[in-house]
Short mmCIF file of C-alpha atoms in Angstrom, two decimals:
data_model
loop_
_atom_site.label_atom_id
_atom_site.label_comp_id
_atom_site.label_asym_id
_atom_site.label_seq_id
_atom_site.Cartn_x
_atom_site.Cartn_y
_atom_site.Cartn_z
CA MET A 20 -3.81 125.12 159.83
CA LYS A 21 -5.50 127.33 162.44
CA ASN A 22 -7.87 128.70 159.81
CA LYS A 23 -9.00 125.18 158.92
CA VAL A 24 -9.69 124.32 162.55
CA LEU A 25 -11.61 127.55 163.13
CA PHE A 26 -13.59 127.03 159.95
CA LEU A 27 -14.56 123.50 160.95
CA LEU A 28 -15.50 124.60 164.46
CA ALA A 29 -17.62 127.42 163.04
CA ILE A 30 -19.47 125.02 160.75
CA ILE A 31 -20.05 122.58 163.60
CA GLY A 32 -21.32 125.39 165.82
CA LEU A 33 -23.75 126.65 163.19
CA ILE A 34 -25.07 123.18 162.52
CA SER A 35 -25.41 122.56 166.24
CA LEU A 36 -27.43 125.76 166.68
CA ASN A 37 -29.68 125.03 163.71
CA SER A 38 -30.34 121.42 164.64
CA ASN A 39 -30.31 121.77 168.41
CA ALA A 40 -34.06 121.63 168.53
CA GLN A 41 -34.21 118.59 166.30
CA ARG A 42 -31.26 116.29 167.27
CA GLY A 43 -27.59 116.34 168.31
CA VAL A 44 -24.76 116.46 165.74
CA ARG A 45 -23.10 113.05 165.18
CA ILE A 46 -19.34 113.30 164.65
CA GLY A 47 -16.89 110.48 164.07
CA TYR A 48 -13.26 110.14 163.12
CA ILE A 49 -10.88 107.57 161.66
CA ASP A 50 -7.13 106.91 161.96
CA THR A 51 -5.85 106.19 158.47
CA GLU A 52 -2.44 105.04 159.68
CA TYR A 53 -4.04 102.54 162.04
CA ILE A 54 -6.30 101.26 159.26
CA LEU A 55 -3.38 100.81 156.86
CA GLN A 56 -1.45 98.88 159.50
CA ASN A 57 -4.36 96.44 159.80
CA VAL A 58 -5.01 95.86 156.11
CA PRO A 59 -3.06 92.68 155.15
CA GLU A 60 -2.95 93.49 151.44
CA TYR A 61 -1.35 96.87 152.12
CA GLN A 62 1.18 95.39 154.55
CA ASP A 63 2.19 92.64 152.10
CA ALA A 64 2.59 95.14 149.29
CA THR A 65 4.59 97.44 151.58
CA LEU A 66 6.95 94.60 152.51
CA GLN A 67 7.53 93.78 148.86
CA LEU A 68 8.15 97.43 148.08
CA ASP A 69 10.62 97.69 150.99
CA LYS A 70 12.52 94.67 149.64
CA LYS A 71 12.66 96.27 146.22
CA VAL A 72 13.89 99.55 147.74
CA GLN A 73 16.59 97.70 149.68
CA GLN A 74 17.72 96.00 146.46
CA TRP A 75 17.93 99.39 144.75
CA LYS A 76 19.96 100.84 147.62
CA THR A 77 22.33 97.85 147.65
CA GLU A 78 22.84 98.08 143.90
CA ILE A 79 23.56 101.82 144.06
CA ASP A 80 25.97 101.40 147.00
CA GLN A 81 27.87 98.64 145.21
CA ARG A 82 28.21 100.68 142.03
CA LEU A 83 29.34 103.74 144.00
CA ASN A 84 31.93 101.61 145.82
CA VAL A 85 33.27 100.43 142.45
CA ILE A 86 33.55 104.07 141.34
CA GLU A 87 35.47 104.96 144.52
CA GLN A 88 37.84 102.05 143.92
CA LYS A 89 38.43 103.22 140.35
CA LYS A 90 39.15 106.75 141.60
CA THR A 91 41.63 105.44 144.17
CA GLN A 92 43.35 103.25 141.58
CA LEU A 93 43.54 106.15 139.12
CA ASN A 94 45.12 108.42 141.77
CA ASN A 95 47.67 105.71 142.57
CA GLU A 96 48.56 105.29 138.88
CA ARG A 97 48.54 109.00 138.07
CA VAL A 98 52.33 109.36 138.12
CA LEU A 99 52.63 106.52 135.59
CA LEU A 100 50.10 107.94 133.11
CA THR A 101 50.36 110.71 130.59
CA LYS A 102 48.12 113.72 130.97
CA GLU A 103 45.89 112.60 128.08
CA LEU A 104 45.41 109.07 129.45
CA TYR A 105 44.70 110.38 132.95
CA GLU A 106 42.08 112.83 131.68
CA GLU A 107 40.43 110.15 129.53
CA ARG A 108 40.16 107.68 132.41
CA LEU A 109 38.91 110.42 134.75
CA GLU A 110 36.29 111.37 132.18
CA ASP A 111 35.13 107.74 131.95
CA ILE A 112 34.84 107.48 135.73
CA THR A 113 32.94 110.77 135.95
CA PHE A 114 30.56 109.63 133.21
CA GLU A 115 29.84 106.36 135.07
CA GLU A 116 29.37 108.24 138.35
CA ASN A 117 26.87 110.65 136.78
CA GLU A 118 25.02 107.69 135.31
CA ILE A 119 24.71 106.11 138.78
CA LEU A 120 23.50 109.41 140.27
CA ASP A 121 20.89 109.70 137.51
CA TYR A 122 19.77 106.15 138.27
CA GLN A 123 19.54 107.03 141.97
CA GLN A 124 17.44 110.10 141.17
CA LYS A 125 15.09 108.04 138.99
CA ARG A 126 14.61 105.56 141.81
CA PHE A 127 14.43 107.85 144.86
CA GLY A 128 13.80 111.33 143.44
CA PRO A 129 10.62 113.39 143.98
CA ASN A 130 9.10 111.84 140.86
CA GLY A 131 11.02 108.59 141.08
CA ASP A 132 9.87 105.00 141.14
CA LEU A 133 9.58 104.90 144.93
CA MET A 134 7.14 107.81 145.13
CA ILE A 135 5.14 106.55 142.15
CA GLN A 136 4.80 103.06 143.58
CA LYS A 137 3.85 104.41 147.00
CA ARG A 138 1.05 106.41 145.41
CA GLN A 139 -0.03 103.40 143.37
CA LEU A 140 0.11 101.25 146.48
CA ILE A 141 -1.95 103.48 148.76
CA GLN A 142 -4.48 104.76 146.21
CA PRO A 143 -6.64 101.56 146.10
CA ILE A 144 -6.66 101.34 149.91
CA GLN A 145 -7.63 105.02 150.17
CA ASP A 146 -10.48 104.41 147.75
CA GLN A 147 -11.67 101.50 149.87
CA ILE A 148 -11.41 103.59 153.05
CA PHE A 149 -13.38 106.43 151.45
CA ALA A 150 -16.10 104.04 150.26
CA ALA A 151 -16.31 102.38 153.69
CA VAL A 152 -16.53 105.76 155.47
CA GLN A 153 -19.32 106.90 153.16
CA GLU A 154 -21.24 103.68 153.77
CA ILE A 155 -20.82 103.81 157.56
CA ALA A 156 -21.65 107.52 157.76
CA ALA A 157 -24.81 107.00 155.71
CA ASN A 158 -25.95 103.98 157.72
CA ARG A 159 -25.18 105.47 161.15
CA LYS A 160 -26.28 109.03 160.36
CA TYR A 161 -22.88 110.72 160.96
CA ASP A 162 -22.81 114.39 160.15
CA PHE A 163 -18.98 114.70 160.11
CA VAL A 164 -16.15 112.17 159.86
CA PHE A 165 -12.60 113.49 160.35
CA ASP A 166 -9.25 111.85 159.70
CA LYS A 167 -7.01 111.86 162.75
CA SER A 168 -3.91 111.42 160.55
CA ALA A 169 -4.76 114.43 158.36
CA ASP A 170 -3.84 118.08 158.80
CA VAL A 171 -6.75 118.77 161.17
CA VAL A 172 -5.41 119.05 164.72
CA MET A 173 -7.50 117.02 167.15
CA LEU A 174 -6.49 117.99 170.65
CA TYR A 175 -8.79 115.40 172.16
CA SER A 176 -11.06 112.69 170.75
CA ALA A 177 -13.05 110.10 172.68
CA GLU A 178 -12.62 106.54 171.55
CA ARG A 179 -16.39 106.04 171.20
CA PHE A 180 -16.28 108.36 168.19
CA ASP A 181 -13.50 106.34 166.53
CA ILE A 182 -14.94 104.31 163.66
CA SER A 183 -11.59 102.97 162.40
CA GLU A 184 -12.49 99.39 163.40
CA LEU A 185 -15.77 99.66 161.53
CA VAL A 186 -13.87 100.77 158.43
CA ILE A 187 -11.42 97.85 158.77
CA ARG A 188 -14.28 95.35 159.12
CA SER A 189 -16.03 96.87 156.13
CA ILE A 190 -12.89 96.59 153.99
CA THR A 191 -12.36 93.00 155.18
CA ARG A 192 -15.95 92.05 154.34
CA SER A 193 -15.58 93.60 150.90
CA ALA A 194 -12.40 91.64 150.36
CA LYS A 195 -14.09 88.41 151.43
CA ARG A 196 -17.08 89.06 149.20
CA THR A 197 -14.81 89.58 146.22
CA GLN A 198 -12.80 86.43 146.88
CA ALA A 199 -13.10 83.65 144.32
CA GLN A 200 -15.37 80.68 145.04
CA ASN A 201 -13.07 78.05 143.57
CA LYS A 202 -9.35 77.40 143.34
CA ALA A 203 -8.94 78.66 139.79
CA GLU A 204 -10.79 81.88 140.58
CA ARG A 205 -8.75 82.34 143.74
CA ARG A 206 -5.56 82.00 141.71
CA ALA A 207 -6.89 84.54 139.23
CA ALA A 208 -7.79 86.82 142.12
CA GLU A 209 -4.31 86.46 143.56
CA ASP A 210 -2.84 87.35 140.18
CA GLU A 211 -5.04 90.45 140.13
CA ASP A 212 -3.99 91.54 143.60
CA VAL A 213 -2.63 95.01 144.22
CA VAL A 214 1.02 94.02 144.27
CA PRO A 215 1.01 92.15 140.93
CA GLU A 216 -0.72 95.13 139.32
CA ILE A 217 1.99 97.35 140.69
CA ASN A 218 4.61 94.87 139.58
CA GLU A 219 3.25 94.85 136.05
CA GLU A 220 3.55 98.61 135.85
CA LEU A 221 6.93 98.35 137.50
CA GLU A 222 8.03 95.74 134.99
CA ALA A 223 6.96 97.99 132.14
CA ARG A 224 8.88 100.89 133.63
CA GLU A 225 11.87 98.69 134.39
CA LYS A 226 11.78 97.37 130.84
CA ALA A 227 11.92 100.93 129.53
CA LEU A 228 14.74 101.68 131.95
CA GLU A 229 16.58 98.55 130.86
CA GLU A 230 16.24 99.58 127.23
CA LYS A 231 17.58 103.03 128.05
CA LYS A 232 20.34 101.45 130.10
CA ALA A 233 21.24 99.11 127.23
CA ALA A 234 21.34 102.07 124.85
CA ARG A 235 23.56 104.01 127.27
CA GLU A 236 25.82 101.01 127.76
CA LYS A 237 26.13 100.58 124.00
CA ALA A 238 26.97 104.27 123.64
CA ILE A 239 29.50 103.91 126.45
CA GLU A 240 31.03 100.82 124.85
CA ASP A 241 31.26 102.53 121.46
CA ARG A 242 32.80 105.58 123.04
CA ARG A 243 35.16 103.43 125.08
CA ALA A 244 36.17 101.47 121.98
CA GLU A 245 36.86 104.74 120.18
CA GLN A 246 38.88 105.98 123.14
CA MET A 247 40.80 102.71 123.31
CA ALA A 248 41.57 102.90 119.59
CA ARG A 249 42.73 106.49 119.98
CA ARG A 250 44.68 105.55 123.09
CA ASP A 251 46.34 102.62 121.28
CA SER A 252 47.18 104.92 118.39
CA ILE A 253 48.75 107.43 120.79
CA LYS A 254 50.64 104.64 122.54
CA ALA A 255 51.87 103.23 119.22
CA ALA A 256 53.03 106.67 118.08
CA ALA A 257 54.72 107.30 121.43
CA GLN A 258 56.35 103.86 121.32
CA ALA A 259 57.60 104.41 117.77
CA LYS A 260 58.95 107.83 118.75
CA ARG A 261 60.61 106.33 121.80
CA GLU A 262 62.17 103.51 119.80
CA LYS A 263 63.43 106.02 117.24
CA MET A 264 64.95 108.16 120.00
CA LEU A 265 66.56 105.09 121.57
CA GLU A 266 67.96 104.06 118.20
CA GLU A 267 69.36 107.53 117.59
CA ARG A 268 70.84 107.57 121.08
CA ALA A 269 72.39 104.15 120.49
CA LYS A 270 73.91 105.34 117.21
CA ALA A 271 75.21 108.54 118.81
CA LYS A 272 76.62 106.56 121.72
CA ALA A 273 78.32 104.10 119.39
CA LYS A 274 79.80 106.98 117.44
CA ASN A 275 81.02 108.69 120.61
CA ASP A 276 82.46 105.43 121.90
CA SER A 277 84.28 104.91 118.60
CA ILE A 278 85.73 108.42 118.76
CA LYS A 279 86.74 107.94 122.39
CA ASN A 280 88.37 104.59 121.61
CA SER A 281 90.27 106.12 118.70
CA LYS A 282 91.50 108.94 120.93
CA LYS A 283 92.51 106.47 123.63
CA GLU A 284 94.48 104.36 121.13
CA GLY A 285 96.21 107.47 119.77
CA VAL A 286 97.11 108.64 123.25
CA LYS A 287 98.41 105.19 124.13
CA THR A 288 100.63 105.06 121.02
CA ASP A 289 102.01 108.52 121.67
CA GLY A 290 102.60 107.58 125.26
CA ASP A 291 104.61 104.52 124.26
CA THR A 292 106.75 106.56 121.86
CA THR A 293 107.28 109.31 124.36
CA GLY A 294 108.15 106.81 127.05
CA LYS A 295 110.73 105.10 124.86
CA THR A 296 112.43 108.37 123.90
CA ALA A 297 112.50 109.48 127.51
CA ALA A 298 114.20 106.22 128.51
CA GLU A 299 116.79 106.70 125.85
CA ILE A 300 117.31 110.28 126.90
CA ALA A 301 117.60 109.25 130.53
CA GLU A 302 120.11 106.58 129.61
CA GLU A 303 122.07 109.06 127.57
CA LYS A 304 122.03 111.52 130.44
CA ARG A 305 123.15 108.81 132.81
CA GLN A 306 125.98 107.81 130.50
CA GLN A 307 126.86 111.45 130.04
CA LYS A 308 126.98 111.95 133.81
CA ILE A 309 129.20 108.91 134.17
CA ALA A 310 131.47 110.19 131.45
CA ASP A 311 131.54 113.65 132.99
CA ARG A 312 132.28 112.16 136.39
CA GLU A 313 135.12 110.06 134.96
CA ALA A 314 136.45 113.09 133.13
CA ARG A 315 136.32 115.18 136.30
CA LYS A 316 137.93 112.36 138.22
CA LYS A 317 140.63 112.04 135.61
CA ALA A 318 141.16 115.80 135.57
CA LEU A 319 141.37 115.86 139.36
CA GLU A 320 143.86 112.98 139.30
CA GLU A 321 145.97 114.73 136.72
CA ARG A 322 145.76 117.95 138.69
CA ARG A 323 146.76 116.12 141.86
CA LYS A 324 149.63 114.50 140.08
CA LYS A 325 150.66 117.84 138.68
CA ILE A 326 150.47 119.43 142.12
CA ILE A 327 152.57 116.62 143.55
CA ALA A 328 155.04 116.96 140.72
CA ASP A 329 155.17 120.70 141.20
CA ARG A 330 155.72 120.21 144.90
CA GLU A 331 158.52 117.69 144.24
CA LYS A 332 160.04 120.02 141.75
CA ALA A 333 159.81 122.96 144.13
CA LYS A 334 161.30 120.83 146.88
CA LYS A 335 164.18 119.82 144.70
CA GLU A 336 164.77 123.38 143.70
CA ARG A 337 164.79 124.48 147.34
CA GLU A 338 167.21 121.70 148.16
CA GLU A 339 169.48 122.65 145.31
CA GLN A 340 169.35 126.28 146.31
CA LYS A 341 170.22 125.31 149.83
CA LYS A 342 173.12 123.24 148.63
CA GLU A 343 174.34 126.11 146.59
CA LYS A 344 174.15 128.42 149.54
CA ASP A 345 175.99 125.94 151.66
CA SER A 346 178.74 125.53 149.08
CA VAL A 347 179.41 129.30 148.62
CA PRO A 348 180.94 129.95 152.08
CA SER A 349 183.22 126.96 151.74
CA ASP A 350 184.72 128.44 148.63
CA ASN A 351 185.25 131.78 150.34
CA ASP A 352 187.11 130.15 153.15
CA ASN A 353 189.53 128.50 150.82
CA ASN A 354 190.49 131.80 149.27
#
């Protein structure tokens, strides 16, 4: 940047020294940004391009929001899906997301539609500005004309050297001279305006993009149909396997229930038999106890009677012995 400024100053100095004796150096400058802001055709085309850019941004944002919703839904349903189904759906979402990012790059990338259309939009105006500057410089004998909006650093510039308004008037006069003289020609001129030319190229590019998009969508649909068929096949196989397992479980359960019921019936029958025998045994024991008690009672009664009889007998014997003792002395006295 500094080298450019020094080079320009050196050239101006040399020219000033060489032509000092003849005449002063005439220098002018323009402000390209100011000129573009005051060219109606450029402003109209810029507005249309801004609308198109906003539509592209809205479309991309909407598609990205749909992708985020699909990701959220997939994460919520992850526990309900098999590993294969989850990976397939994630692959589909990733494929769609990459497609949107490619579309975004084609629209807003360094070589995308936006940059191309900006160049196409400004190139005709730049050509008109260059032609107007050449004409003004030749007519007014300018030695140098700089662009204030370019890389050259202008620390100070007097407004009397600014020829931007002259350039704008020149472009406007050229536009008026080229206008059609009748209504039909004016319509034709409007159709040949900068923006329609850009739109025609844009339509051609969009048509190519639409064809590519249609081809990609068809490939996606075919791939999705294949995945759905494979997924349905996997589901059918899994369902058949599950039904077979359920059937086998039902059969095994029925068999186990039958065995358990048979065991329960056998245990119940044995329990009834055992219970009946125990009752009989208990009754027999009870009767035996009663009989034993009666026998003991009878034996005790007989023993008591025997004891009483023995006591009576012993008493009688003692009485008889006493009588005998009492009768012996009486006999002795008589002798």
